[in-house]
Coordinates of C-alpha atoms in Angstrom, one line a residue:
M1 CA 39.3 107.0 132.2
I2 CA 42.8 105.9 133.2
L3 CA 41.5 103.3 135.7
Q4 CA 39.1 101.9 133.2
S5 CA 42.0 100.8 130.9
D6 CA 43.2 97.2 131.3
L7 CA 46.7 98.5 130.4
T8 CA 46.7 100.7 133.5
W9 CA 45.8 97.7 135.6
I10 CA 48.7 95.6 134.1
I11 CA 51.0 98.2 135.8
L12 CA 48.9 98.8 138.9
L13 CA 48.3 95.2 139.9
P14 CA 51.9 94.4 140.6
L15 CA 52.4 97.7 142.4
I16 CA 49.4 97.1 144.6
G17 CA 50.6 93.5 145.1
S18 CA 54.0 94.7 146.3
I19 CA 52.4 96.8 149.0
I20 CA 49.9 94.1 150.1
V21 CA 52.8 91.5 150.4
Y22 CA 54.3 93.7 153.2
M23 CA 51.0 93.7 155.1
L24 CA 50.6 90.0 155.3
P25 CA 52.3 87.2 157.3
T26 CA 55.1 85.5 155.4
N27 CA 53.2 82.4 154.4
L28 CA 50.3 84.4 153.0
A29 CA 52.7 86.9 151.4
R30 CA 54.0 84.2 149.1
W31 CA 50.5 83.3 148.0
A32 CA 49.6 87.0 147.6
A33 CA 52.6 87.5 145.3
L34 CA 51.6 84.5 143.2
A35 CA 48.0 85.7 143.0
F36 CA 48.9 89.2 141.8
T37 CA 51.4 87.9 139.2
A38 CA 48.9 85.4 138.0
A39 CA 46.2 88.1 137.8
T40 CA 48.5 90.3 135.8
L41 CA 49.2 87.4 133.4
V42 CA 45.5 86.8 133.1
I43 CA 44.8 90.4 132.2
T44 CA 47.6 90.4 129.5
L45 CA 46.1 87.2 128.0
L46 CA 42.6 88.8 128.1
V47 CA 44.0 91.7 126.1
F48 CA 45.5 89.3 123.7
F49 CA 42.4 87.3 123.1
R50 CA 40.2 90.3 122.9
I51 CA 42.3 91.8 120.1
L52 CA 42.5 88.4 118.4
L53 CA 38.8 87.8 118.5
A54 CA 38.1 91.3 117.2
G55 CA 39.9 90.5 114.0
G56 CA 42.0 92.9 111.9
G57 CA 45.4 92.0 113.4
F58 CA 47.2 93.4 116.4
G59 CA 47.9 96.8 114.9
D60 CA 51.0 99.0 114.8
L61 CA 52.2 102.3 116.2
Q62 CA 49.8 104.3 114.2
H63 CA 46.9 101.9 114.5
L64 CA 46.8 100.8 118.1
K65 CA 44.2 98.2 119.1
D66 CA 44.4 99.0 122.8
S67 CA 45.6 102.3 124.2
V68 CA 44.9 104.9 126.9
Y69 CA 45.8 108.6 126.6
Q70 CA 45.5 111.3 129.2
P71 CA 47.3 114.7 129.2
W72 CA 49.7 115.0 132.1
I73 CA 52.3 117.8 131.9
D74 CA 51.7 120.6 129.4
F75 CA 53.5 124.0 129.5
P76 CA 55.4 126.3 127.0
A77 CA 59.2 126.8 127.5
G78 CA 60.2 129.5 125.1
S79 CA 59.8 128.2 121.6
I80 CA 59.3 124.6 122.8
H81 CA 56.0 123.2 124.0
I82 CA 56.7 120.6 126.7
K83 CA 54.2 117.8 126.7
I84 CA 54.5 114.7 128.8
D85 CA 51.4 112.5 128.6
Y86 CA 50.1 109.3 130.2
Y87 CA 50.1 107.4 127.0
L88 CA 50.1 103.6 127.0
G89 CA 49.4 101.2 124.1
V90 CA 50.1 97.7 122.8
D91 CA 50.6 96.4 119.3
G92 CA 52.2 93.3 117.6
L93 CA 55.6 94.4 118.8
S94 CA 54.9 95.1 122.4
L95 CA 52.2 92.7 123.4
P96 CA 54.4 89.5 123.2
M97 CA 56.9 91.2 125.4
V98 CA 54.2 92.2 127.9
I99 CA 52.9 88.6 128.1
L100 CA 56.5 87.2 128.4
N101 CA 57.2 89.6 131.3
A102 CA 54.0 88.5 133.1
L103 CA 54.7 84.8 132.6
L104 CA 58.4 84.9 133.7
T105 CA 57.6 87.0 136.8
M106 CA 54.9 84.5 137.9
L107 CA 57.3 81.6 137.4
S108 CA 60.0 83.5 139.3
V109 CA 57.7 83.9 142.2
I110 CA 57.1 80.1 142.3
S111 CA 60.8 79.5 141.9
G112 CA 61.7 81.9 144.7
W113 CA 59.3 80.4 147.2
Q114 CA 61.9 79.6 149.8
K115 CA 64.1 82.7 149.6
K116 CA 65.3 84.4 152.8
R117 CA 63.4 87.7 153.6
V118 CA 60.8 86.4 151.2
K119 CA 58.4 89.3 151.7
D120 CA 61.0 91.9 150.6
Y121 CA 62.0 89.6 147.7
M122 CA 58.5 89.1 146.4
A123 CA 57.6 92.8 146.8
L124 CA 60.7 93.8 144.7
L125 CA 59.8 91.2 142.0
L126 CA 56.4 92.7 141.7
F127 CA 57.7 96.3 141.6
L128 CA 60.2 95.2 138.9
E129 CA 57.4 93.7 136.9
A130 CA 55.5 97.0 137.0
G131 CA 58.5 99.0 135.8
V132 CA 59.2 96.6 132.9
M133 CA 55.5 96.6 131.9
G134 CA 55.7 100.4 131.7
V135 CA 58.7 100.3 129.4
F136 CA 56.9 97.9 127.0
M137 CA 53.7 99.9 126.9
A138 CA 54.7 103.5 127.2
L139 CA 54.2 105.5 124.1
D140 CA 55.3 108.9 125.4
L141 CA 59.1 109.3 125.3
F142 CA 59.5 110.9 128.7
L143 CA 57.1 108.3 130.2
F144 CA 59.2 105.6 128.6
F145 CA 62.3 107.2 130.1
L146 CA 60.6 107.3 133.5
F147 CA 59.7 103.6 133.5
W148 CA 63.2 102.8 132.2
E149 CA 64.7 104.4 135.3
V150 CA 62.1 102.9 137.7
E151 CA 63.2 99.4 136.7
L152 CA 66.8 100.2 138.0
A153 CA 65.9 100.4 141.8
P154 CA 64.3 96.9 142.3
M155 CA 66.9 95.2 140.1
F156 CA 69.8 96.9 142.0
L157 CA 68.3 95.8 145.4
L158 CA 67.5 92.2 144.2
I159 CA 71.1 91.7 143.1
G160 CA 72.7 93.7 146.0
V161 CA 70.8 92.0 148.8
W162 CA 70.1 88.4 147.6
G163 CA 73.1 87.9 145.4
S164 CA 76.3 86.0 146.0
D165 CA 78.7 86.8 148.8
T166 CA 81.8 85.6 146.9
I167 CA 84.4 88.3 147.2
K168 CA 85.0 90.2 144.0
H169 CA 87.6 93.1 143.9
G170 CA 87.6 93.2 147.7
V171 CA 83.8 93.4 148.2
P172 CA 81.0 90.8 148.1
G173 CA 80.1 90.0 144.5
R174 CA 76.5 91.0 145.0
I175 CA 77.6 94.6 145.9
Y176 CA 80.1 94.8 143.1
S177 CA 77.7 93.5 140.4
A178 CA 74.7 95.6 141.6
W179 CA 76.7 98.8 141.4
K180 CA 78.2 97.9 138.1
F181 CA 74.7 97.2 136.7
L182 CA 73.4 100.5 138.0
L183 CA 76.3 102.6 136.8
Y184 CA 76.3 101.1 133.3
T185 CA 72.6 101.5 132.9
F186 CA 72.5 105.0 134.3
F187 CA 75.4 105.9 132.0
G188 CA 73.3 104.9 129.0
S189 CA 70.2 106.7 130.4
V190 CA 72.0 110.0 130.4
F191 CA 72.5 109.7 126.6
M192 CA 68.9 108.6 126.1
L193 CA 67.6 111.7 127.9
A194 CA 69.9 114.0 125.9
G195 CA 68.6 112.4 122.7
I196 CA 65.0 112.8 123.7
V197 CA 65.6 116.5 124.6
L198 CA 67.3 117.0 121.3
L199 CA 64.3 115.5 119.5
Y200 CA 61.9 117.8 121.3
V201 CA 64.0 120.9 120.7
N202 CA 64.3 120.2 116.9
K203 CA 60.6 119.4 116.5
G204 CA 59.7 122.6 118.3
G205 CA 57.8 120.7 120.9
A206 CA 54.5 119.0 120.2
I207 CA 51.4 120.9 119.1
A208 CA 49.3 121.9 122.1
G209 CA 46.5 119.5 122.8
M210 CA 47.9 116.8 120.6
P211 CA 49.6 113.5 121.7
S212 CA 53.4 114.0 121.9
G213 CA 54.3 110.4 121.9
M214 CA 56.0 108.0 119.6
P215 CA 53.2 107.9 117.0
Y216 CA 53.5 111.7 116.6
F217 CA 57.3 111.6 116.2
A218 CA 57.2 108.6 113.9
A219 CA 54.9 110.6 111.6
H220 CA 56.8 113.9 111.9
Q221 CA 60.4 112.7 111.7
I222 CA 63.3 115.1 112.1
S223 CA 65.6 115.9 109.2
G224 CA 68.5 118.1 108.3
S225 CA 72.0 118.5 109.7
V226 CA 73.4 119.8 112.9
Q227 CA 76.9 121.1 113.9
I228 CA 78.2 119.5 117.1
P229 CA 79.5 122.3 119.4
L230 CA 83.2 122.4 120.4
I231 CA 84.4 119.9 117.7
G232 CA 82.6 121.6 114.8
V233 CA 81.6 118.4 113.1
T234 CA 78.4 118.5 111.0
M235 CA 76.3 115.4 110.8
S236 CA 72.8 114.2 110.1
L237 CA 70.4 115.3 112.9
Q238 CA 68.7 111.9 112.7
L239 CA 72.0 110.1 113.0
L240 CA 73.0 112.1 116.0
T241 CA 69.7 111.7 117.8
F242 CA 69.7 108.0 117.0
L243 CA 73.3 107.5 118.4
L244 CA 72.4 109.3 121.6
I245 CA 69.4 107.2 122.4
F246 CA 71.0 104.0 121.0
V247 CA 73.7 104.1 123.7
A248 CA 71.2 103.3 126.4
F249 CA 69.8 100.4 124.3
A250 CA 73.3 99.2 123.5
V251 CA 74.2 99.0 127.2
K252 CA 71.0 97.1 128.0
I253 CA 71.1 94.6 125.0
P254 CA 74.1 94.3 125.9
M255 CA 76.2 95.2 122.8
F256 CA 80.0 94.9 122.7
P257 CA 81.9 96.7 124.3
F258 CA 79.2 97.6 126.8
H259 CA 78.5 94.0 127.7
T260 CA 80.8 93.4 130.7
W261 CA 78.2 94.2 133.4
L262 CA 76.0 91.2 132.3
P263 CA 78.2 88.2 133.2
D264 CA 78.9 89.7 136.6
A265 CA 75.2 90.5 137.2
H266 CA 74.2 87.0 136.2
T267 CA 76.9 85.3 138.2
D268 CA 76.0 87.1 141.4
A269 CA 72.2 87.5 141.0
P270 CA 69.8 84.9 142.5
T271 CA 68.2 82.5 140.0
E272 CA 64.9 84.3 139.6
V273 CA 66.6 87.6 139.0
S274 CA 68.9 86.0 136.3
V275 CA 65.7 84.7 134.6
L276 CA 64.1 88.1 134.5
L277 CA 67.4 89.8 133.6
A278 CA 68.0 87.6 130.6
G279 CA 64.3 87.0 129.8
V280 CA 62.9 90.5 129.7
L281 CA 65.4 93.2 130.8
L282 CA 67.8 92.5 127.9
K283 CA 64.7 92.7 125.6
M284 CA 64.1 96.2 126.8
G285 CA 67.2 97.3 124.8
A286 CA 66.2 95.3 121.7
Y287 CA 62.6 96.6 122.0
G288 CA 63.8 100.2 122.3
L289 CA 66.1 99.7 119.3
I290 CA 63.1 98.6 117.1
R291 CA 60.3 100.7 118.7
I292 CA 62.1 104.0 119.1
C293 CA 65.3 104.0 117.0
F294 CA 64.0 102.2 113.9
S295 CA 60.5 103.8 114.0
L296 CA 61.6 107.4 114.7
F297 CA 65.0 107.5 113.1
P298 CA 65.1 105.1 110.1
E299 CA 67.6 107.2 108.2
G300 CA 69.9 107.4 111.2
V301 CA 69.7 103.6 111.7
H302 CA 70.4 103.2 107.9
E303 CA 73.5 105.4 108.1
F304 CA 74.8 103.3 111.0
A305 CA 73.7 99.9 109.6
G306 CA 77.2 98.9 108.5
W307 CA 78.6 99.4 111.9
L308 CA 75.6 97.7 113.4
A309 CA 76.2 94.6 111.3
A310 CA 79.8 94.5 112.3
I311 CA 79.0 94.9 116.0
A312 CA 76.4 92.1 115.6
V313 CA 79.0 89.7 114.3
I314 CA 81.4 90.6 117.1
N315 CA 78.6 90.0 119.6
I316 CA 77.8 86.6 118.1
L317 CA 81.4 85.5 117.6
Y318 CA 82.9 86.9 120.9
G319 CA 80.0 85.7 123.1
A320 CA 80.2 82.1 121.7
A321 CA 84.0 81.9 121.8
I322 CA 84.3 83.0 125.4
C323 CA 81.6 80.5 126.4
L324 CA 84.1 77.8 125.6
V325 CA 86.4 78.7 128.5
Q326 CA 83.8 79.3 131.2
K327 CA 83.9 77.2 134.4
D328 CA 80.6 78.5 135.9
M329 CA 77.3 77.4 134.3
K330 CA 75.6 80.7 134.9
K331 CA 78.5 82.7 133.4
L332 CA 78.4 80.5 130.4
I333 CA 74.7 81.1 129.8
A334 CA 75.3 84.8 130.4
Y335 CA 77.9 85.0 127.6
S336 CA 75.6 82.9 125.4
S337 CA 73.0 85.7 125.8
V338 CA 75.6 88.2 124.5
S339 CA 75.9 85.9 121.4
H340 CA 72.2 85.4 120.9
M341 CA 71.4 89.0 121.3
G342 CA 73.8 89.7 118.5
I343 CA 71.3 87.9 116.2
I344 CA 68.8 90.6 117.0
L345 CA 71.3 93.2 116.1
L346 CA 72.0 91.5 112.8
G347 CA 68.3 91.4 112.0
V348 CA 68.0 95.1 112.7
A349 CA 71.1 95.9 110.6
A350 CA 69.6 93.9 107.7
A351 CA 66.3 95.6 108.0
A352 CA 68.1 99.0 107.9
G353 CA 69.6 98.0 104.5
A354 CA 73.0 98.5 102.9
G355 CA 74.3 100.9 100.3
D356 CA 71.1 102.5 99.0
G357 CA 69.3 100.0 101.2
I358 CA 66.6 102.4 102.4
Y359 CA 65.4 102.9 98.9
Q360 CA 65.9 99.3 97.6
G361 CA 63.4 97.5 95.5
A362 CA 60.5 95.3 96.6
G363 CA 62.6 92.1 96.7
D364 CA 65.1 93.5 99.2
L365 CA 62.3 95.1 101.1
A366 CA 60.7 91.7 101.7
F367 CA 64.0 90.3 103.0
R368 CA 64.5 93.3 105.2
Q369 CA 61.0 93.0 106.7
A370 CA 61.6 89.3 107.3
A371 CA 64.9 90.0 109.0
L372 CA 63.2 92.5 111.4
T373 CA 60.4 90.1 112.1
G374 CA 62.9 87.4 112.8
A375 CA 64.8 89.7 115.2
T376 CA 61.5 90.3 117.1
V377 CA 60.7 86.6 117.2
Q378 CA 64.2 86.1 118.6
M379 CA 63.4 88.5 121.4
F380 CA 60.5 86.2 122.5
S381 CA 62.3 82.9 121.8
H382 CA 65.5 83.9 123.6
G383 CA 63.4 85.0 126.6
I384 CA 61.8 81.6 127.1
I385 CA 64.9 79.6 126.3
T386 CA 67.3 81.5 128.6
G387 CA 64.6 81.5 131.3
L388 CA 64.5 77.7 131.1
L389 CA 68.3 77.5 131.2
F390 CA 68.7 79.7 134.2
F391 CA 65.8 78.0 136.1
R392 CA 67.6 74.7 135.4
V393 CA 70.9 76.0 136.8
G394 CA 69.1 77.4 139.8
V395 CA 67.7 73.9 140.7
I396 CA 71.2 72.4 140.6
Y397 CA 72.6 75.2 142.6
D398 CA 69.9 75.0 145.3
H399 CA 70.7 71.3 145.8
A400 CA 74.5 71.1 145.2
H401 CA 75.4 74.7 146.3
T402 CA 77.9 75.0 143.4
R403 CA 77.7 75.9 139.7
E404 CA 81.2 74.8 138.8
I405 CA 81.1 72.6 135.7
A406 CA 84.2 70.6 136.5
V407 CA 83.0 69.3 139.9
F408 CA 80.0 67.4 138.4
G409 CA 79.9 64.4 136.2
G410 CA 77.2 61.8 135.4
V411 CA 74.6 63.4 137.6
A412 CA 71.9 62.5 135.2
K413 CA 71.9 59.2 137.1
R414 CA 70.6 61.1 140.2
M415 CA 68.7 63.8 138.3
P416 CA 67.1 62.2 135.2
M417 CA 64.2 64.7 134.9
L418 CA 66.5 67.7 135.2
A419 CA 69.1 66.2 132.8
T420 CA 66.3 65.6 130.2
I421 CA 65.0 69.2 130.5
F422 CA 68.5 70.7 130.3
A423 CA 69.3 68.6 127.2
F424 CA 66.1 69.9 125.7
A425 CA 66.9 73.5 126.6
A426 CA 70.4 73.2 125.1
M427 CA 69.0 71.9 121.8
A428 CA 66.6 74.8 121.7
S429 CA 69.4 77.3 122.4
L430 CA 71.7 75.9 119.7
G431 CA 68.8 76.2 117.1
L432 CA 67.6 72.6 116.7
P433 CA 64.7 72.6 114.1
G434 CA 61.3 72.1 115.7
L435 CA 62.2 74.3 118.7
A436 CA 61.8 78.0 119.2
G437 CA 65.4 78.9 118.8
F438 CA 65.5 77.7 115.2
V439 CA 62.6 79.8 113.9
A440 CA 64.1 83.2 114.7
E441 CA 67.7 82.2 113.6
Y442 CA 66.4 80.9 110.3
M443 CA 64.4 84.0 109.6
V444 CA 67.3 86.4 110.5
F445 CA 70.1 84.5 108.7
T446 CA 68.2 83.7 105.5
S447 CA 67.0 87.3 105.2
S448 CA 70.2 89.1 106.2
F449 CA 72.2 87.0 103.8
R450 CA 70.7 89.1 101.0
I451 CA 71.7 92.4 102.6
W452 CA 74.9 91.6 104.6
T453 CA 76.3 88.5 103.0
I454 CA 79.8 88.3 104.6
P455 CA 78.7 89.2 108.1
T456 CA 75.9 86.6 107.9
I457 CA 78.2 83.8 106.7
I458 CA 80.5 84.5 109.6
A459 CA 77.6 84.6 112.1
V460 CA 76.1 81.3 110.7
F461 CA 79.4 79.4 111.1
T462 CA 79.7 80.8 114.6
M463 CA 76.7 78.7 115.5
I464 CA 79.0 75.7 115.5
L465 CA 80.6 77.2 118.6
T466 CA 77.1 77.4 120.2
A467 CA 76.7 73.7 119.8
A468 CA 80.2 73.1 121.1
Y469 CA 79.9 74.9 124.4
L470 CA 76.3 73.7 125.2
L471 CA 77.0 70.1 124.4
W472 CA 80.4 70.3 126.2
M473 CA 78.6 71.6 129.4
L474 CA 75.8 69.0 129.0
K475 CA 78.4 66.1 128.8
R476 CA 80.6 67.3 131.7
V477 CA 77.7 67.9 134.1
F478 CA 75.2 65.2 133.4
F479 CA 76.9 62.5 131.4
G480 CA 80.2 60.6 131.4
P481 CA 81.6 58.8 134.4
F482 CA 79.5 59.3 137.5
N483 CA 81.1 61.3 140.3
T484 CA 80.1 59.4 143.5
Q485 CA 80.4 62.7 145.4
W486 CA 76.9 63.5 144.2
D487 CA 75.3 60.2 145.0
W488 CA 73.0 62.0 147.4
L489 CA 71.6 64.6 144.9
P490 CA 67.8 64.6 144.6
D491 CA 66.0 65.3 141.4
A492 CA 63.9 68.4 140.9
N493 CA 60.7 68.5 143.0
P494 CA 57.3 69.4 141.6
R495 CA 57.6 73.1 142.5
E496 CA 61.0 73.3 140.8
L497 CA 59.7 71.4 137.8
F498 CA 56.7 73.5 137.2
P499 CA 58.5 76.5 135.6
L500 CA 60.7 74.2 133.6
V501 CA 57.7 72.3 132.1
V502 CA 55.8 75.5 131.3
L503 CA 58.7 77.0 129.4
A504 CA 59.6 73.8 127.7
T505 CA 56.0 73.4 126.4
L506 CA 56.1 77.0 125.1
I507 CA 59.4 76.3 123.3
V508 CA 57.9 73.3 121.5
L509 CA 54.7 75.2 120.6
V510 CA 56.6 78.1 119.1
G511 CA 59.1 75.8 117.4
I512 CA 56.5 73.5 115.8
Y513 CA 53.9 76.2 115.0
P514 CA 55.4 79.7 115.0
K515 CA 52.7 81.2 112.7
P516 CA 50.5 82.7 115.4
L517 CA 53.5 84.6 116.9
I518 CA 54.7 85.7 113.5
D519 CA 51.2 86.8 112.5
I520 CA 51.0 89.0 115.7
I521 CA 54.4 90.6 115.0
T522 CA 54.2 91.1 111.2
P523 CA 51.8 94.1 110.9
S524 CA 54.0 96.1 113.2
M525 CA 57.1 95.3 111.2
Q526 CA 55.3 96.1 108.0
A527 CA 54.4 99.5 109.3
I528 CA 57.9 100.2 110.5
M529 CA 59.4 99.3 107.2
H530 CA 56.8 101.4 105.4
T531 CA 57.8 104.4 107.5
A532 CA 61.5 103.7 106.8
I533 CA 61.1 103.7 103.0
A534 CA 58.6 106.6 103.0
F535 CA 61.0 109.0 104.8
K536 CA 63.2 111.0 102.4
P537 CA 65.3 113.6 104.0

């Protein structure tokens, strides 16, 4: 039954590919990696079109259009019935992320064609793809945690082996940044595991023979209060469980003040790893926030909504402001991700409501649902836009062997194609209408204004800083007086242009006609909001 599911093969194909890559000569290994990533993308698209043609929408957590369930671990432990099941599924929230991961991994294989130790590199990219796919499709909480941890190993090695040798704090940057990434993420994982165990303990375990995954816990939400040992503070059980699990997602998003690992990781990681890090790994945190925290603990998210709105504004403002002083193109884009991920946090905060927000009227409910939908659209849009930006920086670095903004000048004369694509990506990132970045920002800001007026006003005016740092980098690198030092620079070759053109096309399609993407996401967001307003502790 398991092997008959296309969802299983979305995870298995990259794993099998990572093994086969090691068994082939180097030249064939590259093509094998490309073939397996392309096959994985094809399967994800087949799932998409099959659900689309069947009609009835893409479903939600309680009405999955494609899933596979098989009991795995099942035993009693005192009053608790421990159940860990092989439970995968996709709906309107997860399927866009699954497709995005498949697409960016395939493009990363093409971009990393000339890497040193290419067999090891390609195998780890495939292994990373499998782990991230598991995160987006797992519906059992312990299985979700397992895939969450599996993703750490390949990312740690990809940064630590193929990263920058620039000395940082007395060690090569790749070593420093890899360990920083690992320790930060593992720190958050400890809290996640504690939250999952607390949830199981207070629900008395799942009923024997029944799925124990997210759909079960969303329909049987915890309530009541709990006294925290040692300090004697009594608080909402939902809030405590939410906060424990939220720490892991806050680190991964990354949310201020847990963000410091990201600029280091991006600066020292190879181009393709930066693309996957910004394009899909950060979205794991945002996905978990919506899928687990908002779906399973709506009252906890509501109680924390004010803080979440404040932190979102800090992310947006701080990330944009610090971009203005960056000298490295990669580090600038990394901090811009901190800012843009703040928009997702603001959308979730607006969806959680303010004051008596969780019981607000139909008008506010419509705005809150639109804010949550906009946050989810931002996850997809940010993934393709930052992927394009990092691929573009990678092309420059591969030719010039530097990313320092100040040393360039007027290189559009030598790299007209690359300059055009970067200008396009910058316009998408700053939210130009007609491109993907505008759609999500418009939905979040116009909706959150109704719920969190002052934070939204501050966030909107911060977008001026986004235009400032992106246009400033565009001018200093590509335009202005030509620096004759770069008279020898070649433009991007066809292999380098392919990922750029694919992502640019997708940005235009989403920007001009976002309805298909919004239609996919909306049913899941409606179900989440319905669960939130139906729960009364």
